[in-house]
mmCIF file of C-alpha atoms in Angstrom:
data_model
loop_
_atom_site.group_PDB
_atom_site.id
_atom_site.type_symbol
_atom_site.label_atom_id
_atom_site.label_comp_id
_atom_site.label_asym_id
_atom_site.label_seq_id
_atom_site.Cartn_x
_atom_site.Cartn_y
_atom_site.Cartn_z
ATOM 1 C CA GLY B 25 111.420 60.882 69.762
ATOM 2 C CA GLY B 26 112.791 61.039 66.208
ATOM 3 C CA GLY B 27 112.921 63.578 63.424
ATOM 4 C CA ILE B 28 110.006 64.943 61.460
ATOM 5 C CA GLY B 29 108.953 62.535 58.760
ATOM 6 C CA GLY B 30 106.503 62.962 55.925
ATOM 7 C CA GLY B 31 103.328 62.082 57.782
ATOM 8 C CA GLY B 32 103.450 58.511 56.559
ATOM 9 C CA GLY B 33 104.515 59.360 52.997
ATOM 10 C CA GLY B 34 102.743 60.902 50.044
ATOM 11 C CA GLY B 35 103.885 64.423 50.872
ATOM 12 C CA SER B 36 101.356 64.966 53.663
ATOM 13 C CA ALA B 37 102.147 67.406 56.457
ATOM 14 C CA PRO B 38 104.245 65.950 59.297
ATOM 15 C CA GLN B 39 102.368 65.546 62.568
ATOM 16 C CA VAL B 40 104.108 66.490 65.812
ATOM 17 C CA VAL B 41 102.990 66.150 69.425
ATOM 18 C CA VAL B 42 104.485 68.614 71.907
ATOM 19 C CA ALA B 43 104.192 67.863 75.623
ATOM 20 C CA GLY B 44 103.855 71.123 77.544
ATOM 21 C CA CYS B 45 101.892 74.266 76.727
ATOM 22 C CA GLY B 46 104.174 76.759 78.444
ATOM 23 C CA VAL B 47 106.505 79.258 76.785
ATOM 24 C CA ALA B 48 108.932 76.538 75.620
ATOM 25 C CA GLY B 49 106.266 74.218 74.207
ATOM 26 C CA ILE B 50 104.360 77.006 72.488
ATOM 27 C CA SER B 51 107.589 78.349 70.991
ATOM 28 C CA ALA B 52 108.396 74.895 69.580
ATOM 29 C CA ALA B 53 104.855 74.622 68.203
ATOM 30 C CA MET B 54 105.049 78.052 66.574
ATOM 31 C CA HIS B 55 108.294 77.327 64.753
ATOM 32 C CA LEU B 56 107.134 73.861 63.659
ATOM 33 C CA ALA B 57 103.719 75.101 62.462
ATOM 34 C CA ARG B 58 105.366 77.898 60.503
ATOM 35 C CA ARG B 59 107.417 75.223 58.735
ATOM 36 C CA GLY B 60 104.377 73.232 57.727
ATOM 37 C CA ALA B 61 103.873 70.787 60.593
ATOM 38 C CA LEU B 62 100.520 69.902 62.163
ATOM 39 C CA VAL B 63 101.196 70.278 65.879
ATOM 40 C CA THR B 64 99.206 69.060 68.878
ATOM 41 C CA LEU B 65 100.137 70.710 72.179
ATOM 42 C CA VAL B 66 99.266 68.414 75.102
ATOM 43 C CA ASP B 67 99.039 69.708 78.666
ATOM 44 C CA PRO B 68 96.718 68.950 81.605
ATOM 45 C CA ARG B 69 96.594 72.674 82.424
ATOM 46 C CA PRO B 70 95.473 75.700 80.423
ATOM 47 C CA PRO B 71 98.225 77.347 78.353
ATOM 48 C CA LEU B 72 100.872 79.317 80.257
ATOM 49 C CA THR B 73 99.557 78.457 83.727
ATOM 50 C CA ALA B 74 102.355 76.333 85.247
ATOM 51 C CA THR B 75 105.860 77.730 85.767
ATOM 52 C CA SER B 76 105.417 80.107 82.799
ATOM 53 C CA GLN B 77 102.981 82.273 84.743
ATOM 54 C CA TYR B 78 105.531 82.789 87.523
ATOM 55 C CA SER B 79 108.368 83.852 85.269
ATOM 56 C CA THR B 80 110.645 86.739 86.217
ATOM 57 C CA GLU B 81 110.007 87.778 82.586
ATOM 58 C CA CYS B 82 113.616 88.823 82.049
ATOM 59 C CA TYR B 83 115.913 88.100 79.120
ATOM 60 C CA ARG B 84 119.621 88.595 78.383
ATOM 61 C CA ASP B 85 122.116 87.833 75.656
ATOM 62 C CA PHE B 86 125.306 87.661 77.757
ATOM 63 C CA PHE B 87 126.873 84.491 79.111
ATOM 64 C CA THR B 88 130.396 83.235 79.685
ATOM 65 C CA ASP B 89 129.800 80.396 77.260
ATOM 66 C CA PRO B 90 130.779 80.461 73.573
ATOM 67 C CA ALA B 91 127.675 78.500 72.523
ATOM 68 C CA LEU B 92 125.069 80.317 74.625
ATOM 69 C CA VAL B 93 125.924 83.866 73.519
ATOM 70 C CA PRO B 94 125.080 83.458 69.797
ATOM 71 C CA PHE B 95 122.139 81.204 70.709
ATOM 72 C CA MET B 96 120.649 83.813 73.040
ATOM 73 C CA SER B 97 121.454 86.673 70.673
ATOM 74 C CA ARG B 98 119.365 84.905 68.054
ATOM 75 C CA SER B 99 116.628 84.402 70.658
ATOM 76 C CA VAL B 100 116.594 88.149 71.340
ATOM 77 C CA ASP B 101 116.307 88.754 67.583
ATOM 78 C CA ILE B 102 113.195 86.553 67.576
ATOM 79 C CA LEU B 103 111.751 88.367 70.603
ATOM 80 C CA GLU B 104 112.105 91.642 68.726
ATOM 81 C CA GLU B 105 110.389 90.168 65.670
ATOM 82 C CA LEU B 106 107.510 88.893 67.824
ATOM 83 C CA ALA B 107 107.154 92.267 69.546
ATOM 84 C CA GLY B 108 106.456 93.855 66.176
ATOM 85 C CA GLU B 109 105.896 97.515 65.476
ATOM 86 C CA GLU B 110 103.298 97.796 68.252
ATOM 87 C CA ASN B 111 105.550 96.060 70.792
ATOM 88 C CA GLU B 112 102.754 93.658 71.775
ATOM 89 C CA ILE B 113 104.901 91.974 74.425
ATOM 90 C CA ARG B 114 106.074 95.230 76.077
ATOM 91 C CA LEU B 115 109.734 94.371 75.536
ATOM 92 C CA ASN B 116 112.092 96.855 77.149
ATOM 93 C CA ARG B 117 115.841 97.376 77.085
ATOM 94 C CA ARG B 118 116.498 98.590 80.648
ATOM 95 C CA GLY B 119 119.457 96.224 80.949
ATOM 96 C CA TYR B 120 120.947 94.353 83.878
ATOM 97 C CA ALA B 121 122.939 96.442 86.367
ATOM 98 C CA PHE B 122 125.368 94.491 88.558
ATOM 99 C CA LEU B 123 126.677 96.455 91.547
ATOM 100 C CA ALA B 124 129.508 95.870 93.995
ATOM 101 C CA ALA B 125 131.410 97.711 96.703
ATOM 102 C CA SER B 126 134.475 95.456 96.774
ATOM 103 C CA THR B 127 137.651 95.158 94.760
ATOM 104 C CA ASP B 128 136.830 91.490 94.224
ATOM 105 C CA GLY B 129 133.514 92.534 92.721
ATOM 106 C CA ALA B 130 135.160 94.966 90.320
ATOM 107 C CA GLU B 131 137.625 92.315 89.173
ATOM 108 C CA ALA B 132 134.837 89.765 88.750
ATOM 109 C CA PHE B 133 132.825 92.205 86.614
ATOM 110 C CA GLU B 134 135.876 92.887 84.438
ATOM 111 C CA ARG B 135 136.448 89.179 83.817
ATOM 112 C CA PHE B 136 132.783 88.514 83.174
ATOM 113 C CA ALA B 137 132.361 91.353 80.672
ATOM 114 C CA GLU B 138 135.540 90.515 78.781
ATOM 115 C CA ALA B 139 134.622 86.827 78.523
ATOM 116 C CA ALA B 140 131.072 87.510 77.319
ATOM 117 C CA SER B 141 132.342 90.141 74.887
ATOM 118 C CA SER B 142 134.880 87.712 73.427
ATOM 119 C CA PHE B 143 132.006 85.357 72.614
ATOM 120 C CA GLY B 144 130.074 88.034 70.732
ATOM 121 C CA ALA B 145 127.965 89.799 73.382
ATOM 122 C CA GLY B 146 129.203 93.265 72.364
ATOM 123 C CA GLU B 147 131.967 95.684 73.254
ATOM 124 C CA VAL B 148 133.008 96.685 76.774
ATOM 125 C CA ARG B 149 133.005 100.451 77.421
ATOM 126 C CA ARG B 150 134.721 101.795 80.542
ATOM 127 C CA HIS B 151 133.742 105.030 82.284
ATOM 128 C CA ARG B 152 136.132 106.324 84.950
ATOM 129 C CA GLY B 153 136.239 110.094 84.776
ATOM 130 C CA GLY B 154 132.949 110.803 83.041
ATOM 131 C CA LEU B 155 129.974 109.318 81.234
ATOM 132 C CA GLU B 156 130.893 110.205 77.663
ATOM 133 C CA GLY B 157 129.508 107.500 75.389
ATOM 134 C CA TYR B 158 127.130 106.105 78.002
ATOM 135 C CA VAL B 159 123.565 105.797 76.609
ATOM 136 C CA ARG B 160 120.660 105.912 79.029
ATOM 137 C CA SER B 161 117.938 103.317 78.592
ATOM 138 C CA PRO B 162 114.446 104.607 77.740
ATOM 139 C CA PRO B 163 111.612 103.625 80.123
ATOM 140 C CA SER B 164 110.025 101.404 77.466
ATOM 141 C CA GLY B 165 110.739 100.020 74.042
ATOM 142 C CA PHE B 166 113.856 98.407 72.644
ATOM 143 C CA ARG B 167 114.633 100.054 69.302
ATOM 144 C CA GLN B 168 117.879 101.708 70.285
ATOM 145 C CA PRO B 169 120.829 100.204 68.391
ATOM 146 C CA ARG B 170 123.405 101.603 70.823
ATOM 147 C CA LEU B 171 121.977 99.582 73.720
ATOM 148 C CA SER B 172 124.295 96.614 73.318
ATOM 149 C CA GLY B 173 127.456 95.338 74.934
ATOM 150 C CA PHE B 174 128.512 96.464 78.399
ATOM 151 C CA ASP B 175 129.202 99.669 80.297
ATOM 152 C CA LEU B 176 131.581 99.429 83.252
ATOM 153 C CA VAL B 177 131.084 102.491 85.450
ATOM 154 C CA TYR B 178 133.579 103.224 88.251
ATOM 155 C CA GLY B 179 132.992 105.338 91.331
ATOM 156 C CA SER B 180 129.932 106.093 93.420
ATOM 157 C CA GLU B 181 129.542 109.581 91.951
ATOM 158 C CA LEU B 182 129.247 108.368 88.358
ATOM 159 C CA ILE B 183 126.994 105.450 89.281
ATOM 160 C CA ARG B 184 124.648 107.743 91.187
ATOM 161 C CA ALA B 185 124.672 110.244 88.317
ATOM 162 C CA ILE B 186 122.932 107.494 86.327
ATOM 163 C CA PHE B 187 120.876 105.938 89.130
ATOM 164 C CA PRO B 188 120.613 108.382 92.066
ATOM 165 C CA PHE B 189 118.742 105.849 94.213
ATOM 166 C CA VAL B 190 121.704 103.427 94.361
ATOM 167 C CA THR B 191 123.577 103.210 97.663
ATOM 168 C CA GLU B 192 126.736 105.291 98.018
ATOM 169 C CA GLU B 193 128.563 102.085 98.937
ATOM 170 C CA ALA B 194 128.490 100.927 95.310
ATOM 171 C CA ARG B 195 131.914 101.424 93.763
ATOM 172 C CA VAL B 196 131.499 99.677 90.414
ATOM 173 C CA MET B 197 128.579 98.941 88.130
ATOM 174 C CA LEU B 198 128.465 96.567 85.183
ATOM 175 C CA HIS B 199 125.501 97.569 83.034
ATOM 176 C CA ALA B 200 124.738 94.877 80.455
ATOM 177 C CA ARG B 201 122.627 96.497 77.770
ATOM 178 C CA ARG B 202 120.911 94.063 75.369
ATOM 179 C CA CYS B 203 118.621 92.705 78.047
ATOM 180 C CA GLY B 204 115.608 93.655 80.124
ATOM 181 C CA TRP B 205 112.149 92.192 80.595
ATOM 182 C CA MET B 206 108.788 91.797 78.883
ATOM 183 C CA ASP B 207 105.201 90.635 79.327
ATOM 184 C CA ALA B 208 105.764 86.854 79.325
ATOM 185 C CA GLN B 209 102.042 86.075 79.152
ATOM 186 C CA GLY B 210 101.760 88.420 76.196
ATOM 187 C CA LEU B 211 104.704 86.679 74.541
ATOM 188 C CA GLY B 212 103.063 83.295 75.049
ATOM 189 C CA GLN B 213 99.751 84.477 73.623
ATOM 190 C CA VAL B 214 101.429 85.967 70.546
ATOM 191 C CA MET B 215 103.326 82.736 69.880
ATOM 192 C CA LEU B 216 100.204 80.612 70.451
ATOM 193 C CA ARG B 217 98.250 82.735 67.977
ATOM 194 C CA LEU B 218 101.004 82.408 65.379
ATOM 195 C CA ALA B 219 101.251 78.666 66.033
ATOM 196 C CA LYS B 220 97.524 78.214 65.395
ATOM 197 C CA GLU B 221 97.725 80.341 62.242
ATOM 198 C CA GLY B 222 100.783 78.420 61.036
ATOM 199 C CA ALA B 223 102.131 78.634 57.492
ATOM 200 C CA ASN B 224 102.981 76.363 54.565
ATOM 201 C CA GLY B 225 100.037 74.124 55.424
ATOM 202 C CA GLY B 226 100.951 73.835 59.091
ATOM 203 C CA SER B 227 98.958 74.752 62.187
ATOM 204 C CA ALA B 228 98.670 73.954 65.894
ATOM 205 C CA ARG B 229 95.945 72.966 68.318
ATOM 206 C CA VAL B 230 95.800 72.543 72.095
ATOM 207 C CA LEU B 231 94.617 69.284 73.668
ATOM 208 C CA ARG B 232 93.989 69.308 77.424
ATOM 209 C CA GLY B 233 95.159 66.070 79.001
ATOM 210 C CA SER B 234 98.196 64.251 80.403
ATOM 211 C CA VAL B 235 100.742 62.343 78.336
ATOM 212 C CA ALA B 236 100.382 58.775 79.596
ATOM 213 C CA GLY B 237 102.323 56.545 77.204
ATOM 214 C CA PHE B 238 103.798 56.019 73.752
ATOM 215 C CA ASP B 239 103.845 53.638 70.817
ATOM 216 C CA ARG B 240 106.929 53.390 68.644
ATOM 217 C CA ALA B 241 107.207 52.580 64.959
ATOM 218 C CA ALA B 242 109.782 49.908 65.820
ATOM 219 C CA GLU B 243 111.651 48.726 68.892
ATOM 220 C CA GLY B 244 113.607 51.741 70.068
ATOM 221 C CA GLY B 245 112.421 53.746 67.063
ATOM 222 C CA ALA B 246 110.601 57.024 66.648
ATOM 223 C CA VAL B 247 107.367 57.706 68.511
ATOM 224 C CA SER B 248 104.378 56.919 66.288
ATOM 225 C CA ARG B 249 101.525 57.509 68.739
ATOM 226 C CA VAL B 250 101.080 59.410 72.012
ATOM 227 C CA HIS B 251 98.455 58.297 74.526
ATOM 228 C CA VAL B 252 96.723 61.149 76.334
ATOM 229 C CA ALA B 253 94.755 60.562 79.527
ATOM 230 C CA GLY B 254 91.906 62.606 80.968
ATOM 231 C CA SER B 255 91.080 64.756 77.961
ATOM 232 C CA GLU B 256 87.678 66.355 78.519
ATOM 233 C CA ALA B 257 87.510 67.613 74.932
ATOM 234 C CA ALA B 258 88.056 64.075 73.630
ATOM 235 C CA GLY B 259 85.705 62.531 76.175
ATOM 236 C CA GLY B 260 88.394 60.725 78.152
ATOM 237 C CA ASP B 261 91.515 58.946 76.941
ATOM 238 C CA VAL B 262 92.717 59.467 73.387
ATOM 239 C CA SER B 263 95.665 58.488 71.182
ATOM 240 C CA VAL B 264 97.328 60.937 68.798
ATOM 241 C CA GLU B 265 99.370 59.690 65.850
ATOM 242 C CA CYS B 266 102.586 61.534 65.119
ATOM 243 C CA ASP B 267 105.842 61.551 63.183
ATOM 244 C CA ALA B 268 107.774 63.218 66.009
ATOM 245 C CA PHE B 269 107.411 64.003 69.686
ATOM 246 C CA VAL B 270 108.810 67.010 71.591
ATOM 247 C CA ASN B 271 109.251 66.944 75.356
ATOM 248 C CA ALA B 272 108.803 70.561 76.490
ATOM 249 C CA ALA B 273 107.080 69.763 79.779
ATOM 250 C CA GLY B 274 109.281 71.970 81.946
ATOM 251 C CA ALA B 275 109.189 70.788 85.548
ATOM 252 C CA TRP B 276 107.558 67.555 84.354
ATOM 253 C CA SER B 277 110.106 66.768 81.627
ATOM 254 C CA SER B 278 111.660 63.988 83.709
ATOM 255 C CA THR B 279 108.214 62.459 84.300
ATOM 256 C CA ILE B 280 107.571 62.380 80.551
ATOM 257 C CA GLN B 281 111.023 60.945 79.929
ATOM 258 C CA ALA B 282 110.324 58.177 82.457
ATOM 259 C CA LEU B 283 107.322 57.169 80.359
ATOM 260 C CA LEU B 284 109.233 57.439 77.092
ATOM 261 C CA ALA B 285 112.582 55.893 78.035
ATOM 262 C CA PRO B 286 112.781 54.844 81.705
ATOM 263 C CA GLU B 287 116.249 53.369 81.145
ATOM 264 C CA ASP B 288 117.581 56.762 80.036
ATOM 265 C CA PRO B 289 116.618 59.434 82.622
ATOM 266 C CA LEU B 290 117.241 63.090 81.879
ATOM 267 C CA PRO B 291 120.019 64.818 83.872
ATOM 268 C CA LEU B 292 117.585 67.423 85.201
ATOM 269 C CA GLU B 293 116.775 68.634 88.691
ATOM 270 C CA ASN B 294 113.890 70.941 89.574
ATOM 271 C CA GLU B 295 114.455 73.921 91.851
ATOM 272 C CA VAL B 296 112.124 75.999 93.959
ATOM 273 C CA HIS B 297 112.271 79.678 93.022
ATOM 274 C CA ALA B 298 110.670 82.078 95.466
ATOM 275 C CA LYS B 299 109.715 85.602 94.478
ATOM 276 C CA VAL B 300 108.651 88.467 96.721
ATOM 277 C CA ILE B 301 106.579 91.441 95.559
ATOM 278 C CA LEU B 302 106.978 94.526 97.714
ATOM 279 C CA ASN B 303 104.746 97.578 97.734
ATOM 280 C CA ASP B 304 107.362 100.310 97.419
ATOM 281 C CA HIS B 305 105.264 102.976 99.121
ATOM 282 C CA LEU B 306 108.359 105.168 99.641
ATOM 283 C CA GLY B 307 109.162 105.125 95.942
ATOM 284 C CA VAL B 308 112.755 103.987 96.496
ATOM 285 C CA ILE B 309 112.948 102.153 93.156
ATOM 286 C CA PRO B 310 111.802 104.397 90.264
ATOM 287 C CA GLN B 311 109.329 102.461 88.149
ATOM 288 C CA ASP B 312 110.274 104.219 84.894
ATOM 289 C CA GLU B 313 114.026 104.293 85.401
ATOM 290 C CA ALA B 314 115.421 101.295 87.274
ATOM 291 C CA PRO B 315 116.935 98.362 85.383
ATOM 292 C CA PHE B 316 117.077 94.787 86.591
ATOM 293 C CA MET B 317 119.565 95.160 89.473
ATOM 294 C CA VAL B 318 121.875 92.652 91.191
ATOM 295 C CA TRP B 319 124.018 93.262 94.284
ATOM 296 C CA ARG B 320 127.119 91.087 94.077
ATOM 297 C CA ASP B 321 128.761 91.336 97.537
ATOM 298 C CA ARG B 322 127.930 89.767 100.862
ATOM 299 C CA VAL B 323 125.633 91.783 103.131
ATOM 300 C CA ARG B 324 124.279 91.857 106.658
ATOM 301 C CA LEU B 325 120.590 92.409 107.277
ATOM 302 C CA ASP B 326 119.801 95.353 109.540
ATOM 303 C CA GLN B 327 118.461 93.632 112.665
ATOM 304 C CA ASP B 328 118.069 94.405 116.344
ATOM 305 C CA ASP B 329 118.393 91.814 119.119
ATOM 306 C CA ASP B 330 114.675 91.026 119.136
ATOM 307 C CA ALA B 331 114.668 90.376 115.396
ATOM 308 C CA ARG B 332 117.696 88.101 115.620
ATOM 309 C CA GLU B 333 116.104 86.140 118.465
ATOM 310 C CA GLY B 334 112.901 85.852 116.458
ATOM 311 C CA PHE B 335 114.758 84.500 113.419
ATOM 312 C CA LEU B 336 116.456 81.847 115.549
ATOM 313 C CA GLU B 337 113.131 80.740 117.022
ATOM 314 C CA LEU B 338 111.350 80.755 113.667
ATOM 315 C CA ASP B 339 113.787 78.331 112.029
ATOM 316 C CA ASP B 340 112.161 74.910 111.607
ATOM 317 C CA THR B 341 114.685 73.141 109.369
ATOM 318 C CA ALA B 342 115.804 70.868 112.246
ATOM 319 C CA ASP B 343 112.277 69.440 112.235
ATOM 320 C CA GLY B 344 112.135 68.995 108.479
ATOM 321 C CA GLY B 345 110.663 72.435 107.736
ATOM 322 C CA ILE B 346 111.667 74.921 105.047
ATOM 323 C CA VAL B 347 112.160 78.163 107.005
ATOM 324 C CA ASN B 348 115.945 78.592 107.307
ATOM 325 C CA SER B 349 115.705 81.872 109.199
ATOM 326 C CA SER B 350 118.621 81.143 111.563
ATOM 327 C CA SER B 351 120.905 81.598 108.549
ATOM 328 C CA TRP B 352 119.585 85.149 108.124
ATOM 329 C CA VAL B 353 121.332 86.311 111.294
ATOM 330 C CA GLY B 354 124.914 86.166 110.009
ATOM 331 C CA PRO B 355 126.537 87.541 106.857
ATOM 332 C CA GLN B 356 124.421 86.882 103.769
ATOM 333 C CA PRO B 357 125.691 85.809 100.350
ATOM 334 C CA GLY B 358 125.358 88.202 97.446
ATOM 335 C CA GLY B 359 123.033 87.730 94.530
ATOM 336 C CA GLN B 360 119.988 89.698 95.654
ATOM 337 C CA HIS B 361 118.214 90.984 92.567
ATOM 338 C CA LEU B 362 115.154 93.049 91.836
ATOM 339 C CA ARG B 363 113.305 95.022 89.226
ATOM 340 C CA PRO B 364 110.292 97.346 89.188
ATOM 341 C CA SER B 365 107.124 95.435 88.334
ATOM 342 C CA GLY B 366 104.642 98.276 87.857
ATOM 343 C CA ASN B 367 102.005 99.970 90.008
ATOM 344 C CA GLY B 368 104.551 100.933 92.649
ATOM 345 C CA ARG B 369 105.666 97.345 93.210
ATOM 346 C CA VAL B 370 109.122 95.803 93.227
ATOM 347 C CA LEU B 371 109.858 92.173 92.342
ATOM 348 C CA LEU B 372 112.623 90.755 94.561
ATOM 349 C CA LEU B 373 114.472 87.456 94.168
ATOM 350 C CA TRP B 374 117.200 85.899 96.302
ATOM 351 C CA GLU B 375 118.089 82.239 95.818
ATOM 352 C CA HIS B 376 119.639 82.107 99.280
ATOM 353 C CA LEU B 377 116.133 82.012 100.761
ATOM 354 C CA HIS B 378 115.017 78.882 98.933
ATOM 355 C CA ARG B 379 117.974 76.964 97.517
ATOM 356 C CA HIS B 380 117.795 74.473 100.423
ATOM 357 C CA ILE B 381 114.194 73.471 99.638
ATOM 358 C CA ARG B 382 113.879 70.196 97.750
ATOM 359 C CA VAL B 383 111.125 69.721 95.205
ATOM 360 C CA PRO B 384 108.766 66.841 96.138
ATOM 361 C CA GLU B 385 109.283 63.756 94.030
ATOM 362 C CA GLU B 386 105.530 63.270 93.539
ATOM 363 C CA SER B 387 104.475 64.875 90.287
ATOM 364 C CA SER B 388 101.099 66.366 89.458
ATOM 365 C CA ASN B 389 101.294 64.120 86.406
ATOM 366 C CA SER B 390 100.889 61.088 88.696
ATOM 367 C CA TYR B 391 97.408 60.468 87.280
ATOM 368 C CA ALA B 392 98.970 59.817 83.907
ATOM 369 C CA ILE B 393 101.563 57.494 85.397
ATOM 370 C CA LYS B 394 98.863 55.454 87.160
ATOM 371 C CA LYS B 395 96.947 55.192 83.879
ATOM 372 C CA LYS B 396 100.014 54.132 81.896
ATOM 373 C CA ASP B 397 99.664 50.343 82.192
ATOM 374 C CA GLU B 398 95.932 50.418 81.472
ATOM 375 C CA ILE B 399 96.360 52.546 78.349
ATOM 376 C CA GLU B 400 99.233 50.419 77.064
ATOM 377 C CA ARG B 401 97.124 47.259 77.449
ATOM 378 C CA VAL B 402 94.264 48.839 75.479
ATOM 379 C CA ALA B 403 96.653 50.092 72.803
ATOM 380 C CA LYS B 404 98.247 46.669 72.343
ATOM 381 C CA ALA B 405 94.823 45.022 72.118
ATOM 382 C CA ASN B 406 93.786 47.422 69.330
ATOM 383 C CA ARG B 407 96.850 46.950 67.175
#
């Protein structure tokens, strides 16, 4: 909605409204407040309670994209700064371990590592006859300068020398090192605290309510005022003047864009992401040792005839349901990934189980949309 101005001239602090009080919105607010802006975070929910609270909490600096690698490397630098000496966000450097049993998998890992490395994600180290030069990740913490780049480990014996719990079928492992996971809620709280503290005259505040409309300084110009509906703290509807507006509403970004510029929709599509938490009562996945792990190859689920028959009967997709269990009977695509999540639990994700589910078009921001015309009429009358 336009760049940061001077707060109407006279050298006053620029005022910015950020839609969305999740990790993205709070991060934007923190950086703006540190640079002297007065930021208002607007969200109908408490901070960090929409998609941010269901995060996998993982991070990585490797991609096969020349722009993303330096961008994410800088993001990891910032994560380390925010963790501080006390590691408030429990950032670890367990890495991502990709595993495969096939020749195709090994070749894919080679291509992936070389491409990411060429874009600045670190060197590729290969281990065929031994583990010389391989550095084991500590259970916690991240201050280990040698945990960067990639380790390609060949052969079941070497892989299991590092991770004894891995299946003997694994023939190659790509261990990406400058990655792991953290306490995402802790990260959000640290950034929100720093945003409120601000610097250079800047600060941030949180306003509960739904973005319901905008005024512009001129036709097609920068946003000059944001209308917020249903704010209990403000006693109802309120308007917030601003020099710039940031849309960081996550799953509701398209809804906000429809209010701001209905003729110019965002090229975004929401996805359902299902996560399963297992109680690993057998202790198969060591809580203090396992990295984030991904199996690359196709698999078959271990099923007897009764289980297969049950899956076929359970499937309700023909009637418009979401349980696609008949597809679980045959060969399954790769991509299953997991990590230890503490207290003997394992967090499991597999997009195959939910990629067919469409997100409902109706948004929880519908209240704001219904209020839009009313608020715009009031705003025009008061100009």
